[in-house]
Coordinates of N, CA, C and O and ligand atoms in Angstrom, one line a residue:
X195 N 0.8 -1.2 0.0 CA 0.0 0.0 0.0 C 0.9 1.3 0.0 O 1.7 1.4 0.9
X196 N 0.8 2.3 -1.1 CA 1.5 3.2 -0.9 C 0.9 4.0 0.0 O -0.3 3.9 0.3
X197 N 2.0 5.2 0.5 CA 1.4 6.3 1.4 C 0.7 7.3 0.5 O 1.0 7.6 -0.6
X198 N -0.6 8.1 1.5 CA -0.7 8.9 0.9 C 0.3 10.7 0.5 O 1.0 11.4 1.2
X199 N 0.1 10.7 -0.3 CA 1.1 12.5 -0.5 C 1.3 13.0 0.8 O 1.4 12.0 1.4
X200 N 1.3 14.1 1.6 CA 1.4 14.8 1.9 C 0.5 16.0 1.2 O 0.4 16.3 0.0
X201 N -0.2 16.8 2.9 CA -1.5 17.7 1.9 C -1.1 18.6 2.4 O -2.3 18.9 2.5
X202 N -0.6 19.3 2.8 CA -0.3 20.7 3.6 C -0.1 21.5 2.2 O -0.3 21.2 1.0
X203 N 0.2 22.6 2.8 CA -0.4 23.6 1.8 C 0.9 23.7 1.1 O 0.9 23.6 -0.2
X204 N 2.1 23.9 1.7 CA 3.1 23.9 0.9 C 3.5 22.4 -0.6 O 4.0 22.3 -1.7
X205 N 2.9 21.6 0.4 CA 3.2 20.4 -1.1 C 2.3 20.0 -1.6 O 2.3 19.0 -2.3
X206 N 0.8 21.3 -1.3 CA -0.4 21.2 -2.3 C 0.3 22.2 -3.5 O 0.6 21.7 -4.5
X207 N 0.6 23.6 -3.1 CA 1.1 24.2 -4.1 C 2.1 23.7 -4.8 O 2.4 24.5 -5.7
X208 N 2.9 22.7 -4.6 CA 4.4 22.3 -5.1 C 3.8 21.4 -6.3 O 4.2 21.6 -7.5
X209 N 2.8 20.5 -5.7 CA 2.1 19.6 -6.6 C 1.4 20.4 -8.0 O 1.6 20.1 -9.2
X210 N 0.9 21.2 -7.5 CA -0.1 22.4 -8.7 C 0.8 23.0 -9.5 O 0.5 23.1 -10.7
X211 N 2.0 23.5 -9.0 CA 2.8 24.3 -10.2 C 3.5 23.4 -10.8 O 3.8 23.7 -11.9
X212 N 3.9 21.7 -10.2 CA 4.2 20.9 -11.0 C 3.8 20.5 -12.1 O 4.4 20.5 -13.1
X213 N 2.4 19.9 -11.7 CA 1.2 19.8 -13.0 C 0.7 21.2 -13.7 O 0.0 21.0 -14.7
X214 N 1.0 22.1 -13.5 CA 1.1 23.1 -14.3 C 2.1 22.9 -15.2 O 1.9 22.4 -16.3
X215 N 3.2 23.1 -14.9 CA 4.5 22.8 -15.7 C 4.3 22.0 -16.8 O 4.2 22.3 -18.0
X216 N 4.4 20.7 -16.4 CA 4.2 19.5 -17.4 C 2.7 19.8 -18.4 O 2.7 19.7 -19.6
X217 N 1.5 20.3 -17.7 CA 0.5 20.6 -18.8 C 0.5 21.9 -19.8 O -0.2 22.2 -20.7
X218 N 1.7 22.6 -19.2 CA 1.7 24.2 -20.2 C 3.0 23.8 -20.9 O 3.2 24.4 -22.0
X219 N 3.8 23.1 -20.7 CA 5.0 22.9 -21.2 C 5.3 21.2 -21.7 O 6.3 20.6 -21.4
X220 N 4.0 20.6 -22.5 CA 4.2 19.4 -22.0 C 5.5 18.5 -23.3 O 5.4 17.3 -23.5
X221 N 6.4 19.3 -23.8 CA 7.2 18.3 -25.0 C 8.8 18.7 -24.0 O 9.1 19.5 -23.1
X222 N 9.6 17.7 -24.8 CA 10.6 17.6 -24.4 C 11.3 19.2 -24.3 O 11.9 19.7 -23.4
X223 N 11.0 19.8 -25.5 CA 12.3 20.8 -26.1 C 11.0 21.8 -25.3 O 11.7 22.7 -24.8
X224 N 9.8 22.1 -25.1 CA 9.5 23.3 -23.9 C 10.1 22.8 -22.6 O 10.5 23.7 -21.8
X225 N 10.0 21.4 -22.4 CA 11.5 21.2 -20.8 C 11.9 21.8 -21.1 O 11.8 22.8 -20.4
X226 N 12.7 21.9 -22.0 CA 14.6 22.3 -22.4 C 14.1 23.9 -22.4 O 14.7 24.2 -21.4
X227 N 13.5 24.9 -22.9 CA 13.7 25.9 -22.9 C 13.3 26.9 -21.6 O 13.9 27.9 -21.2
X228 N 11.6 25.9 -20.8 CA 11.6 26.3 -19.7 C 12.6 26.3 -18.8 O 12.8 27.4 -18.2
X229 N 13.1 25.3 -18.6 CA 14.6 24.9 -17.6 C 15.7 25.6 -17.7 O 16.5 25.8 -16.8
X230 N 15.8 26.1 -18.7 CA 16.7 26.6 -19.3 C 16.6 28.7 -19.2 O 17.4 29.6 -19.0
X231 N 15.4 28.7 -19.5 CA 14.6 30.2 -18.9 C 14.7 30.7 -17.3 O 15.0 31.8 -16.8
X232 N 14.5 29.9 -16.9 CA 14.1 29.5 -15.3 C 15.9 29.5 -14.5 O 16.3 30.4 -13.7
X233 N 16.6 28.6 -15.1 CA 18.4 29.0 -14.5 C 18.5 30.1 -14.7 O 18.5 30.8 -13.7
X234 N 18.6 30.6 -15.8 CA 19.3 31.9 -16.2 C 18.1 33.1 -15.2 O 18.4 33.8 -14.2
X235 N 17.0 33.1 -15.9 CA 16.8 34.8 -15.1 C 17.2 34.5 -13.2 O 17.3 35.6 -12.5
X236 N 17.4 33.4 -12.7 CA 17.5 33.2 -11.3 C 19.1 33.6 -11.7 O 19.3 34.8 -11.3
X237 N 19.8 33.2 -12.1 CA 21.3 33.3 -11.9 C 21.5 35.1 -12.2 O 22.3 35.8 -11.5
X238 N 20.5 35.6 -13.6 CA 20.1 37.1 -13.6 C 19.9 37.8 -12.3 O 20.5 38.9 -12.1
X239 N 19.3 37.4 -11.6 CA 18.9 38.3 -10.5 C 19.9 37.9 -9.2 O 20.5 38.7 -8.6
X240 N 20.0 36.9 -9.1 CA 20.9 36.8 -7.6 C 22.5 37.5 -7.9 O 23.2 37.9 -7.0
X241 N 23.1 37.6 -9.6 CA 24.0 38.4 -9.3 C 23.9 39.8 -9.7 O 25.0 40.3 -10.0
X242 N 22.7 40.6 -9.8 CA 22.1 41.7 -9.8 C 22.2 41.8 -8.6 O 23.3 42.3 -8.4
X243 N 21.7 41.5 -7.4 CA 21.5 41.6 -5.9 C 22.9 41.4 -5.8 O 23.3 42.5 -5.5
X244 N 23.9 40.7 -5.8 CA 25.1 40.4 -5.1 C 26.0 41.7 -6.0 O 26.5 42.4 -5.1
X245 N 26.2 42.0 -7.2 CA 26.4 43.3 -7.5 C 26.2 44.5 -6.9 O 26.8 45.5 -7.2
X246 N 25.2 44.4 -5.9 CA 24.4 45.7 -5.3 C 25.1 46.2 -4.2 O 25.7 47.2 -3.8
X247 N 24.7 44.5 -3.6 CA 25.4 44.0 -2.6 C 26.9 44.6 -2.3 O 27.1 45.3 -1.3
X248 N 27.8 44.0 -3.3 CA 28.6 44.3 -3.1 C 29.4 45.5 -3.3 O 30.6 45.6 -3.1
X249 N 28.7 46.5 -3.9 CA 29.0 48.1 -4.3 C 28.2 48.8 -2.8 O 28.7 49.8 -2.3
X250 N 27.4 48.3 -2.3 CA 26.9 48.6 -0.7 C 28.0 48.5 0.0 O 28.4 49.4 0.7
X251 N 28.3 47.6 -0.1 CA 29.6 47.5 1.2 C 30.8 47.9 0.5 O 31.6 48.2 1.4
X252 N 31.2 47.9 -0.3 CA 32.6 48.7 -0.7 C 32.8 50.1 -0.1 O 33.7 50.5 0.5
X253 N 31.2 50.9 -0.6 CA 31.0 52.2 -0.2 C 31.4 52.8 1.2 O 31.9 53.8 1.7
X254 N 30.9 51.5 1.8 CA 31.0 51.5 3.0 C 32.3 51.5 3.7 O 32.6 52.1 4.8
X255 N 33.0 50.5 3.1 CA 34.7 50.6 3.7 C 35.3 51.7 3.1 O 36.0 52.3 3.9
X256 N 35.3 52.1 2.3 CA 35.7 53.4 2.1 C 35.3 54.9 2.7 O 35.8 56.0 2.5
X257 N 34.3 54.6 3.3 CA 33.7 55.4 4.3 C 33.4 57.0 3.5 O 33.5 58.1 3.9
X258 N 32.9 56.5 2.3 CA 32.2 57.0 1.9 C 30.7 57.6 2.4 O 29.9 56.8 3.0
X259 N 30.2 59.1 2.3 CA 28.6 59.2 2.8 C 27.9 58.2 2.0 O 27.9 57.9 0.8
X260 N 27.2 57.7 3.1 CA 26.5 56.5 2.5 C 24.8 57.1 2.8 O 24.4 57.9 3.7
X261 N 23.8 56.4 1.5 CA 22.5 57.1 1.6 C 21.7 56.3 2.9 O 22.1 55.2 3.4
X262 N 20.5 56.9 3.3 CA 19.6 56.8 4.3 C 19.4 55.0 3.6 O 19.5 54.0 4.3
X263 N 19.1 55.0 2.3 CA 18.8 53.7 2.2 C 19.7 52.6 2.4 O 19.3 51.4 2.6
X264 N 21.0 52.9 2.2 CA 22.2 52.3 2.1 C 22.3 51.6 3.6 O 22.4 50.4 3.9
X265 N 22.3 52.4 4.2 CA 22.4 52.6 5.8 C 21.7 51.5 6.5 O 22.1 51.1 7.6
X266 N 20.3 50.6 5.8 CA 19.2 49.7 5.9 C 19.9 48.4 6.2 O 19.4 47.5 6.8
X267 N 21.3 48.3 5.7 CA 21.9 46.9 6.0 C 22.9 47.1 6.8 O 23.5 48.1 6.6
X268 N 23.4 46.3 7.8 CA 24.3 46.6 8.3 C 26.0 45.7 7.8 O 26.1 44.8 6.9
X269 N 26.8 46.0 8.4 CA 28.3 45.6 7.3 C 28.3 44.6 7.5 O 29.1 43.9 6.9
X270 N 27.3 43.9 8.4 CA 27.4 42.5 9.2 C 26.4 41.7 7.7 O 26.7 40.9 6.8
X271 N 25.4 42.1 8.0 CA 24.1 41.6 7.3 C 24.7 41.7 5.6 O 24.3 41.0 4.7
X272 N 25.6 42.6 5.3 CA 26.1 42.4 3.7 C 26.7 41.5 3.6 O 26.4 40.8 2.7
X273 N 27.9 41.0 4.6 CA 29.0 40.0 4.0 C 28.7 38.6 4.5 O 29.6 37.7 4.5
X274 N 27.3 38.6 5.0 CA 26.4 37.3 5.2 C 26.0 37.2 4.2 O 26.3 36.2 3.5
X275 N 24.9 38.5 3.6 CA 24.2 37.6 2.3 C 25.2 37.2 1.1 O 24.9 36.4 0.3
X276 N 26.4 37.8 1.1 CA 27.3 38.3 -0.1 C 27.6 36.4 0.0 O 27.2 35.6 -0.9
X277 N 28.2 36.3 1.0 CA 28.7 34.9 1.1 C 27.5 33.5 0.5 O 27.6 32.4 -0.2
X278 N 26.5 34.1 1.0 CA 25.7 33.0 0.5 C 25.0 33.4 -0.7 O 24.4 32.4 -1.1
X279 N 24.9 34.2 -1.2 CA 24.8 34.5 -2.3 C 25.9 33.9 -3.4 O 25.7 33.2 -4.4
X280 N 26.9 34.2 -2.9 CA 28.0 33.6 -4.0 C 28.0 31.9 -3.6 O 28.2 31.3 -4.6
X281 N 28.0 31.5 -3.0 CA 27.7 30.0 -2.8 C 26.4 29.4 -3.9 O 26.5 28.3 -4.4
X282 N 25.4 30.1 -4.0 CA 24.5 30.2 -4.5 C 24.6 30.1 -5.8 O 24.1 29.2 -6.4
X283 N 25.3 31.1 -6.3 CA 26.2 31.6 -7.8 C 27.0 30.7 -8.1 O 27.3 30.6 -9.2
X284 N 27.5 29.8 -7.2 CA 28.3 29.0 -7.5 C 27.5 27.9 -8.3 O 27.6 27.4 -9.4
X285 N 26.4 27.7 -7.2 CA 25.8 26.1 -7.6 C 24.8 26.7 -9.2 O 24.6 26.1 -10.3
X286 N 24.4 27.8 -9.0 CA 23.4 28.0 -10.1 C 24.4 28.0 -11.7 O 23.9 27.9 -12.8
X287 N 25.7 28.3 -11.4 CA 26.7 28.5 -12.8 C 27.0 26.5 -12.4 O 26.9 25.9 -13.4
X288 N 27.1 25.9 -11.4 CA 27.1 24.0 -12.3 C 25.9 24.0 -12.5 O 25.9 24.9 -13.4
X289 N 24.7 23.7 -12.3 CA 23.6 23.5 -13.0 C 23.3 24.0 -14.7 O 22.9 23.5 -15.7
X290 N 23.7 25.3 -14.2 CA 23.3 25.7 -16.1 C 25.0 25.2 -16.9 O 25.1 25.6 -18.1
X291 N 26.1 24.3 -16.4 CA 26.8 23.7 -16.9 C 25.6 22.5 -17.5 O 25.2 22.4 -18.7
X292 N 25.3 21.8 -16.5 CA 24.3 20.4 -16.5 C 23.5 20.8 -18.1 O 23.4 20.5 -19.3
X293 N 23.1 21.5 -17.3 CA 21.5 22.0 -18.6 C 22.1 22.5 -19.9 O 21.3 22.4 -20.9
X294 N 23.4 23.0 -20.1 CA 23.9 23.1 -21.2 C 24.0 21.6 -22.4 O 23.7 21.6 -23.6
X295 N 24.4 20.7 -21.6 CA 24.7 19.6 -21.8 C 22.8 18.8 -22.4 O 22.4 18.7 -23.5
X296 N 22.4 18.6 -21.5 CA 21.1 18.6 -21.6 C 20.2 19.4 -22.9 O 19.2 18.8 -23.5
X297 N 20.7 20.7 -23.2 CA 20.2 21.6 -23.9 C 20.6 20.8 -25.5 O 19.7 20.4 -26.3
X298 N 21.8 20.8 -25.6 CA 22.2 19.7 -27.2 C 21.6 18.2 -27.0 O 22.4 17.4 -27.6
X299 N 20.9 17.8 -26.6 CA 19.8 16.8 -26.8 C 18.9 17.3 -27.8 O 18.5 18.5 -27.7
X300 N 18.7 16.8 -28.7 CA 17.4 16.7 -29.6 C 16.4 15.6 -30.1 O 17.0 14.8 -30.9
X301 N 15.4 15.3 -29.9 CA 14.1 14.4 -29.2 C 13.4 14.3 -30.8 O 13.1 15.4 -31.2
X302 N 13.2 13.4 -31.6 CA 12.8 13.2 -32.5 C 11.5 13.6 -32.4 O 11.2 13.9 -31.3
X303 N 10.4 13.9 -33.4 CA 8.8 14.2 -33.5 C 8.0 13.3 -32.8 O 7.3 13.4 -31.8
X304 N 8.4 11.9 -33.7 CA 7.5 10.3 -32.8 C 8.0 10.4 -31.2 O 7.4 9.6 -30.5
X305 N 8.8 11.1 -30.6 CA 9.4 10.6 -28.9 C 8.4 12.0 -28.8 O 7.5 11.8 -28.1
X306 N 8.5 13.2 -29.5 CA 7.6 14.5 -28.6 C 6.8 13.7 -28.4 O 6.6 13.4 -27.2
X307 N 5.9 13.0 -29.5 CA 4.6 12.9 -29.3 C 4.1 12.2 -28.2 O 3.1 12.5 -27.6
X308 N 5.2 11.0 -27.9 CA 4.9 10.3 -26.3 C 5.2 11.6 -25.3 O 4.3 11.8 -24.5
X309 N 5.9 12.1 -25.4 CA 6.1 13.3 -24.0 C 4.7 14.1 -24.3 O 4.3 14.7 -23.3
X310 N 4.0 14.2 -25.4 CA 2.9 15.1 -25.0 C 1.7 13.9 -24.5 O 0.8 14.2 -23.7
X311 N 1.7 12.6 -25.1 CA 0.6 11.9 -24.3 C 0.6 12.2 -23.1 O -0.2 12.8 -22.3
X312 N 1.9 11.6 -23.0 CA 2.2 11.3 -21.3 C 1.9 12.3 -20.4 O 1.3 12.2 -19.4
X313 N 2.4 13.4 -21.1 CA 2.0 14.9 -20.1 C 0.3 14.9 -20.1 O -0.2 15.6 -19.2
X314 N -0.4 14.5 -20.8 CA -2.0 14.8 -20.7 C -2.3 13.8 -19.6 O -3.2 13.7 -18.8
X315 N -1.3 12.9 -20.0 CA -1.9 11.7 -18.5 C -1.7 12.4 -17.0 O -2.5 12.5 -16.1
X316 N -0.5 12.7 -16.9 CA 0.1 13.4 -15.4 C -0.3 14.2 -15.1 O -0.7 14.4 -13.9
X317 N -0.4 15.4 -16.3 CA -1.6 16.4 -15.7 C -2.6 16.9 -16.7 O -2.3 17.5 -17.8
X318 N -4.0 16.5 -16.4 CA -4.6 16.7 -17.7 C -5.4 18.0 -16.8 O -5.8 18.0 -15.7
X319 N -5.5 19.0 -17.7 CA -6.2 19.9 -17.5 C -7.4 20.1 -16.5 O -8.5 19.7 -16.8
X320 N -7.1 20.9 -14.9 CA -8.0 20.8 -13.8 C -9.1 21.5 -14.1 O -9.9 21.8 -13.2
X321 N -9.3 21.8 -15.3 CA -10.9 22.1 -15.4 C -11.6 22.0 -16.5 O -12.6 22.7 -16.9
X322 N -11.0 20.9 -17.1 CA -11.5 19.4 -18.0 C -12.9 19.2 -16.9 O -12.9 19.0 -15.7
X323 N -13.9 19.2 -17.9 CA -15.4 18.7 -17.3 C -14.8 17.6 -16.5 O -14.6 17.5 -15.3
X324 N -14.5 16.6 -17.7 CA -14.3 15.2 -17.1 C -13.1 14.8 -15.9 O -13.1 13.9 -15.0
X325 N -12.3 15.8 -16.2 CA -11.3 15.7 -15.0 C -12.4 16.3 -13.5 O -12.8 15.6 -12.5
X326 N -12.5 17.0 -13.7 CA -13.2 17.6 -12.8 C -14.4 16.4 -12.0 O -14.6 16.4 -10.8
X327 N -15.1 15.6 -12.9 CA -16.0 14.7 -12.4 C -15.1 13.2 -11.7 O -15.5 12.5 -10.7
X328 N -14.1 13.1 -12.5 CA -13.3 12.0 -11.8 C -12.7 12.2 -10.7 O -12.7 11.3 -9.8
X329 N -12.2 13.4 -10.7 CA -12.1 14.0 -9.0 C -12.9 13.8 -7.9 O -12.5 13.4 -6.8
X330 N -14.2 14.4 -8.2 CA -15.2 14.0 -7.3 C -15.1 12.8 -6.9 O -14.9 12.4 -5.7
X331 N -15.4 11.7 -8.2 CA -15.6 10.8 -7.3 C -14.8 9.9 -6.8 O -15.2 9.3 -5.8
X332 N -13.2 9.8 -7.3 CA -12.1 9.7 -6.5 C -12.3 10.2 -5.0 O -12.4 9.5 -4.0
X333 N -12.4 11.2 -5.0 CA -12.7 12.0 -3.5 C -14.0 11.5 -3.0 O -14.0 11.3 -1.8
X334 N -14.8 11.2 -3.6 CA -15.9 10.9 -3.3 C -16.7 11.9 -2.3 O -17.7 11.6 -1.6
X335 N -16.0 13.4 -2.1 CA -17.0 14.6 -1.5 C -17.3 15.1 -2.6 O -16.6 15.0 -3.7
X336 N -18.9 16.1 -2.3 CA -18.8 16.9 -2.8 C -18.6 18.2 -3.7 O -19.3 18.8 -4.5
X337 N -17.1 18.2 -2.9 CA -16.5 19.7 -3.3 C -15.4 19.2 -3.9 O -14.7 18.4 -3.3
X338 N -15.0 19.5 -5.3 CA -13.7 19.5 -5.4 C -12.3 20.3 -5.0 O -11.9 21.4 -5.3
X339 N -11.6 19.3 -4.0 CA -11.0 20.3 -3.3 C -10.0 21.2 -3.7 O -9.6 21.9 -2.8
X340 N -9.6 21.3 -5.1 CA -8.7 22.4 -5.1 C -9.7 24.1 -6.1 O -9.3 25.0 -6.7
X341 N -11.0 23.7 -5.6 CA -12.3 24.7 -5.7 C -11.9 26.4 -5.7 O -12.0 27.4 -6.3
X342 N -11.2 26.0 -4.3 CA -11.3 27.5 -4.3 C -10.0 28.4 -4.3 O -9.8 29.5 -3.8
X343 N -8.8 27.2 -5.3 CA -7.8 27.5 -5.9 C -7.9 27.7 -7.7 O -6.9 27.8 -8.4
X344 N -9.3 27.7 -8.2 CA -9.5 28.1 -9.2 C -10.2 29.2 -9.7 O -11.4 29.3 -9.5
X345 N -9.4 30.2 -10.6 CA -9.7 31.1 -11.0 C -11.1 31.2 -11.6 O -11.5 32.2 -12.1
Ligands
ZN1818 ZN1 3.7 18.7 2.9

């Protein structure tokens, strides 16, 4: 007998953006470009913030006038995040190594077309009539419970 999931709200939503994923992106090569979107603007922004970061605190050893907003972190609180920030940068530059690698894969037409069955199986659209009625009676209440997570 398997266990059931976990329902809490955090690995209700983990579940939902998963099956989102796979039903809005359901072929091999939208993987590849989502995955591939998703590294980069994160690796974009955390070394935007660690650039910031780190021109905040330079200013600061230099004892330069620093602004009212500048002032908001202290020298302690910069070269904490700086640190884990670049740890961060570290792991996010191997992964988009990984996914580079991953990226020159190319997936024949006949293999998409299994990756798009398959994705209609895993997640087929939560507001498919029919999905929606096999729910119920899976659940057998009711209400369908992710109700009043639908737009
Ligand atoms: Zn959970």
């Amino acid at each position: 007998m398997t266990e059931e999931p976990c329902q809490c709200s955090d690995c209700q939503r983990f579940y939902k953006e998963h099956d989102r994923l796979i039903r809005e992106f359901p072929t091999f090569k939208q993987q590849q470009e989502l995955n591939w979107a998703s590294i980069q603007s994160f690796r974009t922004l955390c070394n935007k913030v660690t650039n910031e970061l780190q021109r905040q605190l330079s200013e600061r050893e230099s004892n330069k006038d620093i602004s009212q907003e500048e002032k908001y972190f202290s020298a302690e609180e910069l070269t904490d995040a700086l640190d884990e920030l670049e740890s961060v940068n570290a792991y996010l530059y191997s992964i988009e190594a990984l996914m580079e690698r991953i990226f020159d894969t190319k997936i024949s037409n006949k293999i998409e077309s299994k990756f798009k069955e398959l994705a209609n199986e895993l997640a087929p659209d939560p507001l498919n009539v029919d999905r929606i009625i096999l729910n119920r009676l899976f659940h057998q209440t009711p209400d369908f419970p992710d109700k009043k997570n639908i737009n």
